CSV table of C-alpha atoms and ligand atoms in Angstrom, one decimal:
chain,number,residue,atom,x,y,z
A,458,UNK,CA,-28.7,-10.0,-25.3
A,459,UNK,CA,-27.6,-6.7,-26.8
A,460,UNK,CA,-28.9,-4.9,-23.8
A,461,UNK,CA,-26.8,-6.9,-21.4
A,462,UNK,CA,-23.7,-6.5,-23.5
A,463,UNK,CA,-24.2,-2.7,-23.5
A,464,UNK,CA,-24.6,-2.6,-19.8
A,465,UNK,CA,-21.1,-3.9,-19.3
A,466,UNK,CA,-19.6,-1.8,-22.1
A,467,UNK,CA,-17.5,1.0,-20.6
A,468,UNK,CA,-17.2,3.0,-23.7
A,469,UNK,CA,-20.8,4.2,-23.4
A,470,UNK,CA,-21.7,7.8,-22.8
A,471,UNK,CA,-19.7,9.3,-20.0
A,472,UNK,CA,-21.5,10.9,-17.1
A,473,UNK,CA,-22.4,14.6,-17.2
A,474,UNK,CA,-22.0,17.1,-14.4
A,475,UNK,CA,-24.6,19.8,-13.8
A,476,UNK,CA,-25.2,22.3,-11.1
A,477,UNK,CA,-26.5,25.7,-10.0
A,478,UNK,CA,-23.8,28.2,-9.1
A,479,UNK,CA,-25.1,31.2,-7.1
A,480,UNK,CA,-23.1,34.4,-7.7
A,481,UNK,CA,-23.4,36.4,-4.5
A,482,UNK,CA,-21.7,39.4,-2.9
A,483,UNK,CA,-22.0,43.1,-2.3
A,484,UNK,CA,-23.7,45.3,-4.8
A,485,UNK,CA,-21.2,46.6,-7.4
A,486,UNK,CA,-18.6,43.8,-6.9
A,487,UNK,CA,-18.9,42.7,-10.6
A,488,UNK,CA,-21.3,39.7,-10.4
A,489,UNK,CA,-23.2,40.7,-13.5
A,490,UNK,CA,-20.0,41.5,-15.4
A,491,UNK,CA,-18.7,38.1,-14.5
A,492,UNK,CA,-21.9,36.3,-15.6
A,493,UNK,CA,-21.7,38.1,-19.0
A,494,UNK,CA,-18.0,37.2,-19.3
A,495,UNK,CA,-18.7,33.6,-18.6
A,496,UNK,CA,-21.7,33.3,-20.9
A,497,UNK,CA,-20.1,35.5,-23.6
A,498,UNK,CA,-23.3,37.6,-23.9
A,499,UNK,CA,-24.7,40.7,-22.4
A,500,UNK,CA,-27.3,39.0,-20.4
A,501,UNK,CA,-27.3,40.8,-17.1
A,502,UNK,CA,-27.3,44.6,-16.9
A,503,UNK,CA,-24.1,46.2,-15.7
A,504,UNK,CA,-23.8,49.8,-14.5
A,505,UNK,CA,-21.3,51.7,-12.3
A,506,UNK,CA,-24.2,52.5,-9.9
A,507,UNK,CA,-24.9,50.1,-7.0
A,508,UNK,CA,-28.0,47.9,-7.0
A,509,UNK,CA,-28.9,47.5,-10.6
A,510,UNK,CA,-29.7,43.8,-10.6
A,511,UNK,CA,-33.2,43.5,-9.1
A,512,UNK,CA,-34.2,40.0,-10.0
A,513,UNK,CA,-32.2,36.9,-10.5
A,514,UNK,CA,-30.9,36.2,-13.9
A,515,UNK,CA,-30.0,32.7,-15.1
A,516,UNK,CA,-27.1,32.2,-17.4
A,517,UNK,CA,-26.4,28.7,-18.8
A,518,UNK,CA,-23.0,27.5,-19.9
A,519,UNK,CA,-22.4,24.1,-21.4
A,520,UNK,CA,-18.8,23.0,-21.9
A,521,UNK,CA,-18.2,19.4,-23.0
A,522,UNK,CA,-19.9,17.2,-20.5
A,523,UNK,CA,-20.4,20.0,-17.9
A,524,UNK,CA,-23.4,22.3,-17.6
A,525,UNK,CA,-23.1,25.3,-15.3
A,526,UNK,CA,-26.2,27.2,-14.4
A,527,UNK,CA,-25.2,30.5,-13.0
A,528,UNK,CA,-27.7,32.5,-10.9
A,529,UNK,CA,-26.8,36.2,-10.9
A,530,UNK,CA,-28.4,37.8,-7.9
A,531,UNK,CA,-29.1,41.2,-6.4
A,532,UNK,CA,-26.4,41.9,-3.9
A,533,UNK,CA,-26.6,40.8,-0.3
A,534,UNK,CA,-27.8,44.1,1.2
A,535,UNK,CA,-29.7,45.5,4.0
A,536,UNK,CA,-33.3,45.6,2.8
A,537,UNK,CA,-35.1,48.9,3.5
A,538,UNK,CA,-38.2,48.7,1.4
A,539,UNK,CA,-40.4,46.0,-0.1
A,540,UNK,CA,-38.5,46.0,-3.4
A,541,UNK,CA,-35.2,45.5,-1.5
A,542,UNK,CA,-36.8,42.7,0.6
A,543,UNK,CA,-37.8,41.1,-2.6
A,544,UNK,CA,-34.2,41.5,-3.9
A,545,UNK,CA,-32.7,40.1,-0.8
A,546,UNK,CA,-35.2,37.2,-1.0
A,547,UNK,CA,-34.1,36.4,-4.6
A,548,UNK,CA,-30.4,36.3,-3.4
A,549,UNK,CA,-31.3,34.0,-0.5
A,550,UNK,CA,-33.4,31.8,-2.7
A,551,UNK,CA,-30.6,31.3,-5.1
A,552,UNK,CA,-28.3,30.3,-2.2
A,553,UNK,CA,-30.9,27.7,-1.1
A,554,UNK,CA,-30.8,26.1,-4.5
A,555,UNK,CA,-27.1,26.4,-5.1
A,556,UNK,CA,-24.8,23.4,-5.6
A,557,UNK,CA,-21.8,25.8,-5.5
A,558,UNK,CA,-21.7,29.3,-4.1
A,559,UNK,CA,-19.3,31.8,-5.7
A,560,UNK,CA,-18.7,35.0,-3.6
A,561,UNK,CA,-17.7,37.8,-5.9
A,562,UNK,CA,-15.7,40.4,-4.0
A,563,UNK,CA,-14.4,43.8,-5.1
A,564,UNK,CA,-10.6,43.6,-4.4
A,565,UNK,CA,-10.3,47.4,-4.5
A,566,UNK,CA,-12.4,47.6,-1.3
A,567,UNK,CA,-11.1,46.2,1.9
A,568,UNK,CA,-13.1,43.3,3.3
A,569,UNK,CA,-15.3,44.1,6.3
A,570,UNK,CA,-16.4,42.0,9.2
A,571,UNK,CA,-20.0,43.0,8.6
A,572,UNK,CA,-19.9,41.6,5.1
A,573,UNK,CA,-18.4,38.4,6.4
A,574,UNK,CA,-21.1,38.1,9.0
A,575,UNK,CA,-23.9,38.8,6.5
A,576,UNK,CA,-22.5,36.2,4.1
A,577,UNK,CA,-21.9,33.5,6.8
A,578,UNK,CA,-25.4,34.1,8.1
A,579,UNK,CA,-26.8,33.7,4.6
A,580,UNK,CA,-24.8,30.5,4.2
A,581,UNK,CA,-25.9,29.0,7.4
A,582,UNK,CA,-28.6,26.9,5.8
A,583,UNK,CA,-26.5,26.1,2.8
A,584,UNK,CA,-24.2,23.2,2.6
A,585,UNK,CA,-22.8,24.0,-0.9
A,586,UNK,CA,-19.0,24.5,-1.3
A,587,UNK,CA,-17.9,28.1,-1.3
A,588,UNK,CA,-15.5,29.7,-3.7
A,589,UNK,CA,-14.3,33.3,-3.6
A,590,UNK,CA,-13.5,35.3,-6.8
A,591,UNK,CA,-11.5,38.4,-6.0
A,592,UNK,CA,-12.5,40.7,-8.8
A,593,UNK,CA,-11.1,43.9,-10.4
A,594,UNK,CA,-7.4,42.8,-10.1
A,595,UNK,CA,-6.8,45.0,-13.2
A,596,UNK,CA,-7.1,48.0,-10.9
A,597,UNK,CA,-6.6,46.6,-7.4
A,598,UNK,CA,-3.0,46.9,-6.0
A,599,UNK,CA,-1.3,43.4,-5.6
A,600,UNK,CA,-1.0,44.1,-1.9
A,601,UNK,CA,-4.7,44.5,-1.5
A,602,UNK,CA,-5.4,41.3,-3.4
A,603,UNK,CA,-3.0,39.4,-1.2
A,604,UNK,CA,-4.5,40.8,2.0
A,605,UNK,CA,-8.0,40.0,0.8
A,606,UNK,CA,-6.9,36.4,-0.1
A,607,UNK,CA,-5.5,35.8,3.4
A,608,UNK,CA,-8.5,37.3,5.1
A,609,UNK,CA,-11.0,35.3,3.0
A,610,UNK,CA,-9.1,32.1,3.7
A,611,UNK,CA,-9.1,32.6,7.4
A,612,UNK,CA,-12.5,34.2,7.8
A,613,UNK,CA,-14.7,32.3,5.3
A,614,UNK,CA,-12.8,29.0,4.9
A,615,UNK,CA,-13.6,28.6,1.2
A,616,UNK,CA,-12.7,25.7,-1.1
A,617,UNK,CA,-10.6,28.1,-3.1
A,618,UNK,CA,-9.9,31.8,-3.8
A,619,UNK,CA,-9.3,33.0,-7.4
A,620,UNK,CA,-8.1,36.4,-8.5
A,621,UNK,CA,-9.9,37.6,-11.6
A,622,UNK,CA,-10.8,40.6,-13.7
A,623,UNK,CA,-14.3,40.0,-15.0
A,624,UNK,CA,-13.9,43.1,-17.1
A,625,UNK,CA,-10.8,41.9,-18.9
A,626,UNK,CA,-11.2,38.2,-18.5
A,627,UNK,CA,-8.0,37.5,-16.6
A,628,UNK,CA,-8.2,34.4,-14.4
A,629,UNK,CA,-11.8,33.6,-15.5
A,630,UNK,CA,-10.8,30.3,-17.3
A,631,UNK,CA,-8.9,29.0,-14.3
A,632,UNK,CA,-11.9,29.9,-12.1
A,633,UNK,CA,-14.3,28.1,-14.5
A,634,UNK,CA,-12.1,25.0,-14.3
A,635,UNK,CA,-12.4,24.9,-10.5
A,636,UNK,CA,-16.2,25.5,-10.6
A,637,UNK,CA,-16.5,22.7,-13.2
A,638,UNK,CA,-14.7,20.3,-10.9
A,639,UNK,CA,-17.0,21.2,-8.0
A,640,UNK,CA,-20.2,20.3,-10.0
A,641,UNK,CA,-22.1,17.2,-8.9
A,642,UNK,CA,-22.9,14.5,-11.4
A,643,UNK,CA,-26.2,14.8,-13.1
A,644,UNK,CA,-28.2,15.2,-16.3
A,645,UNK,CA,-28.2,18.5,-18.1
A,646,UNK,CA,-31.1,20.8,-17.0
A,647,UNK,CA,-31.2,22.8,-20.3
A,648,UNK,CA,-30.6,22.1,-23.9
A,649,UNK,CA,-26.9,22.5,-24.8
A,650,UNK,CA,-27.4,25.6,-26.9
A,651,UNK,CA,-29.5,27.5,-24.4
A,652,UNK,CA,-27.8,30.4,-22.6
A,653,UNK,CA,-30.7,31.8,-20.5
A,654,UNK,CA,-33.9,30.7,-18.9
A,655,UNK,CA,-35.6,34.1,-18.7
A,656,UNK,CA,-37.6,35.2,-21.7
A,657,UNK,CA,-36.4,37.5,-24.5
A,658,UNK,CA,-39.0,40.0,-23.3
A,659,UNK,CA,-37.3,40.1,-19.9
A,660,UNK,CA,-33.9,40.9,-21.4
A,661,UNK,CA,-35.3,43.6,-23.7
A,662,UNK,CA,-37.0,45.3,-20.7
A,663,UNK,CA,-33.7,45.1,-18.8
A,664,UNK,CA,-31.8,46.7,-21.6
A,665,UNK,CA,-34.2,49.7,-21.5
A,666,UNK,CA,-33.7,49.8,-17.7
A,667,UNK,CA,-29.9,49.7,-18.0
A,668,UNK,CA,-30.1,52.6,-20.5
A,669,UNK,CA,-32.2,54.6,-18.0
A,670,UNK,CA,-29.4,54.0,-15.4
A,671,UNK,CA,-26.9,55.4,-17.9
A,672,UNK,CA,-29.0,58.5,-18.7
A,673,UNK,CA,-30.3,59.6,-15.4
A,674,UNK,CA,-28.9,60.1,-11.9
A,675,UNK,CA,-30.0,60.2,-8.3
A,676,UNK,CA,-33.4,58.7,-7.7
A,677,UNK,CA,-34.8,58.2,-11.2
A,678,UNK,CA,-33.0,54.9,-12.0
A,679,UNK,CA,-34.2,53.4,-8.8
A,680,UNK,CA,-37.8,54.6,-9.4
A,681,UNK,CA,-38.0,53.0,-12.9
A,682,UNK,CA,-39.1,49.6,-13.9
A,683,UNK,CA,-39.7,48.5,-17.5
A,684,UNK,CA,-42.0,46.0,-19.0
A,685,UNK,CA,-42.5,44.9,-22.6
A,686,UNK,CA,-46.1,45.3,-23.6
A,687,UNK,CA,-45.8,44.3,-27.3
A,688,UNK,CA,-43.3,42.2,-29.1
A,689,UNK,CA,-44.0,41.5,-32.8
A,690,UNK,CA,-41.2,39.5,-34.3
A,691,UNK,CA,-43.0,38.6,-37.5
A,692,UNK,CA,-42.5,42.2,-38.6
A,693,UNK,CA,-39.3,43.7,-39.9
A,694,UNK,CA,-38.1,45.7,-38.1
A,695,UNK,CA,-39.3,43.8,-35.0
A,696,UNK,CA,-41.9,46.0,-33.3
A,697,UNK,CA,-41.4,46.5,-29.6
A,698,UNK,CA,-43.4,48.5,-27.1
A,699,UNK,CA,-42.0,49.0,-23.6
A,700,UNK,CA,-43.7,50.8,-20.7
A,701,UNK,CA,-41.4,52.7,-18.4
A,702,UNK,CA,-43.0,52.9,-15.0
A,703,UNK,CA,-42.1,55.7,-12.6
A,704,UNK,CA,-43.1,56.1,-9.0
A,705,UNK,CA,-44.5,59.6,-9.2
A,706,UNK,CA,-46.2,61.9,-11.7
A,707,UNK,CA,-43.4,64.4,-11.3
A,708,UNK,CA,-40.9,61.8,-12.5
A,709,UNK,CA,-42.8,61.3,-15.7
A,710,UNK,CA,-41.9,64.8,-16.9
A,711,UNK,CA,-38.2,64.3,-16.0
A,712,UNK,CA,-38.0,61.0,-17.9
A,713,UNK,CA,-39.7,62.4,-20.9
A,714,UNK,CA,-37.6,65.7,-20.8
A,715,UNK,CA,-38.1,69.0,-22.6
A,716,UNK,CA,-39.9,68.3,-25.9
A,717,UNK,CA,-39.3,64.6,-25.4
A,718,UNK,CA,-35.6,64.9,-25.7
A,719,UNK,CA,-34.6,62.7,-22.8
A,720,UNK,CA,-36.8,59.8,-23.6
A,721,UNK,CA,-35.8,60.0,-27.3
A,722,UNK,CA,-32.1,59.7,-26.3
A,723,UNK,CA,-33.0,56.7,-24.1
A,724,UNK,CA,-35.0,55.1,-26.9
A,725,UNK,CA,-32.2,55.5,-29.4
A,726,UNK,CA,-29.5,54.0,-27.2
A,727,UNK,CA,-31.8,51.2,-26.0
A,728,UNK,CA,-32.8,50.3,-29.5
A,729,UNK,CA,-29.3,49.9,-30.6
A,730,UNK,CA,-28.6,47.5,-27.6
A,731,UNK,CA,-31.7,45.5,-28.4
A,732,UNK,CA,-30.7,45.2,-32.0
A,733,UNK,CA,-27.4,43.8,-31.0
A,734,UNK,CA,-29.0,41.4,-28.6
A,735,UNK,CA,-31.6,40.2,-31.0
A,736,UNK,CA,-29.5,40.4,-34.1
A,737,UNK,CA,-32.5,42.1,-35.9
A,738,UNK,CA,-33.6,45.6,-36.8
A,739,UNK,CA,-35.9,47.0,-34.1
A,740,UNK,CA,-38.6,49.7,-33.9
A,741,UNK,CA,-38.8,50.6,-30.3
A,742,UNK,CA,-41.7,52.6,-28.8
A,743,UNK,CA,-41.4,53.7,-25.2
A,744,UNK,CA,-44.3,54.9,-23.0
A,745,UNK,CA,-43.8,56.5,-19.6
A,746,UNK,CA,-46.5,55.9,-17.0
A,747,UNK,CA,-46.7,56.6,-13.3
A,748,UNK,CA,-47.4,53.6,-11.0
A,749,UNK,CA,-47.6,55.2,-7.7
A,750,UNK,CA,-44.9,54.1,-5.2
A,751,UNK,CA,-44.6,50.8,-6.9
A,752,UNK,CA,-41.4,49.9,-5.0
A,753,UNK,CA,-43.5,49.7,-1.8
A,754,UNK,CA,-46.7,48.2,-3.2
A,755,UNK,CA,-47.2,44.4,-3.0
A,756,UNK,CA,-49.8,44.2,-5.7
A,757,UNK,CA,-47.7,46.3,-8.1
A,758,UNK,CA,-44.5,44.4,-7.4
A,759,UNK,CA,-46.4,41.1,-8.0
A,760,UNK,CA,-47.8,42.4,-11.3
A,761,UNK,CA,-44.4,43.4,-12.4
A,762,UNK,CA,-43.1,39.9,-11.8
A,763,UNK,CA,-41.2,40.3,-8.6
A,764,UNK,CA,-40.9,37.5,-6.1
A,765,UNK,CA,-42.7,38.7,-2.9
A,766,UNK,CA,-41.4,38.3,0.6
A,767,UNK,CA,-43.7,36.5,3.0
A,768,UNK,CA,-46.6,38.7,4.2
A,769,UNK,CA,-46.0,38.4,8.0
A,770,UNK,CA,-42.4,39.3,7.6
A,771,UNK,CA,-43.3,42.4,5.6
A,772,UNK,CA,-45.9,43.4,8.2
A,773,UNK,CA,-43.5,43.0,11.1
A,774,UNK,CA,-41.3,45.8,9.9
B,147,GDP,N1,-11.9,47.7,-13.4
B,147,GDP,C1,-12.9,46.7,-13.3
B,147,GDP,N2,-14.2,47.1,-13.2
B,147,GDP,C2,-15.1,46.1,-13.1
B,147,GDP,C3,-14.7,44.7,-13.2
B,147,GDP,N3,-15.8,44.0,-13.0
B,147,GDP,C4,-16.9,44.8,-13.0
B,147,GDP,N4,-16.4,46.1,-13.0
B,147,GDP,C5,-17.2,47.4,-12.9
B,147,GDP,O1,-17.9,47.4,-11.7
B,147,GDP,C6,-19.2,48.0,-11.8
B,147,GDP,C7,-20.2,47.1,-11.2
B,147,GDP,O2,-20.3,45.9,-12.0
B,147,GDP,P1,-21.6,45.0,-12.0
B,147,GDP,O3,-21.3,43.8,-12.8
B,147,GDP,O4,-22.9,45.8,-12.3
B,147,GDP,O5,-21.7,44.6,-10.4
B,147,GDP,P2,-22.8,43.8,-9.6
B,147,GDP,O6,-23.6,44.8,-8.9
B,147,GDP,O7,-22.0,42.9,-8.6
B,147,GDP,O8,-23.6,43.0,-10.5
B,147,GDP,C8,-19.4,48.3,-13.3
B,147,GDP,O9,-19.0,49.7,-13.5
B,147,GDP,C9,-18.4,47.4,-13.9
B,147,GDP,O10,-17.9,47.8,-15.2
B,147,GDP,C10,-13.3,44.4,-13.3
B,147,GDP,O11,-12.9,43.2,-13.4
B,147,GDP,N5,-12.4,45.4,-13.4
B,148,MG,MG1,-25.6,43.0,-10.9
C-alpha cells in the first residue's frame, strides 16, 4: 500500500541532471584555466606555453541537482609525433563521450577558417549541443569580441556564445547556468563531494611537470614527463618520490643544473604547490632519468599511461 501511495506522490526526490562536458579548442585558449575556475581547485596545469595538457583531466562539479563532469582535453592540434597523436586522440575521445561540447576560444586571436574546419570535422560524429566560450575578455578589445561572436554564430551555429574571463571569473556563472540547462536527465556519476576522477598521484606528477614548464624553456618542457614512484601518506611530512623522465642523456644534465641548482629550485617550487594541493607537509624527492625518445615510443608511452592511437594509423604515417 505504502509503495503505491509513494509512486503517485509528486513531492518525492526531483530528478537529477548529469552529463559530460568536453572542453575543446586551440592550445592556449584557456581551457585548463576555465576548468580550474569552475571546480575552484588547481586541477589542470596552466602555463603560458602552448600544449601543456597532455592527457585528459576530469573535473566534477555538483551544484544542487546537477552534476557536470568536465573533460579538459589537449588542444585540437595537428599531430606530428606519437605523443601528439595520443593527445589528439584524447581530445577526440572526449568529444565522442560528450553530452555537451564547449569550445573555448581566445578572443584576442582572430578566428580562422582552418580552426573552424578542424572543429567541425571533429564534431562530425558528435551530436551533442555546442556552446562557445569567448575567453580572455579582460584583455580582448570589445570590437574583437563582437566580431568573434558574429563569426562563431554564423560559422559554427552554436546553441549559445558566452563572453568570459576564465582568469578573472567574469561571465563564468552565466555560462555555467547555460551548461546546466543543457544537461540531460540522469543519475549522478560521482559522489557529490568528489571533484576529480584521476588519482592524487596523477595530480602530484602534473604539478611537478607544470613547475618544469615554468623553470625551463624551449624543448625541455616538451621532453619531460613525470611519474610518482612512491607516495607514503602515513608519514608526516608525506613522503613523495617523482621520476622526471627526459628524452636524452644530455637533457638530464640540463634539468639537474650546475651542482643540482636547477632541480633543487624545481623541487622547492613543486613541493610548495603539492603542499597546497594536499593540505599537508610534503617531503619531495625528484629523480631525473633518461627514457630515450619516449615521445615517439609506443611501449614507453603505454607504460607512462598514455592512451595509444591505433597501430595501423601510426604505421601509415
Ligand atoms: N588574460 C587572460 N589570460 C588567460 C585567461 N584564461 C587563460 N589565460 C592565460 O592563457 C594561458 C593559457 O591558459 P591554459 O588554461 O593553459 O590554456 P589551454 O591550453 O587551453 O589549457 C595561460 O597563461 C593563462 O594564464 C583569461 O581569461 N584572461
Ligand atoms: Mg590545458
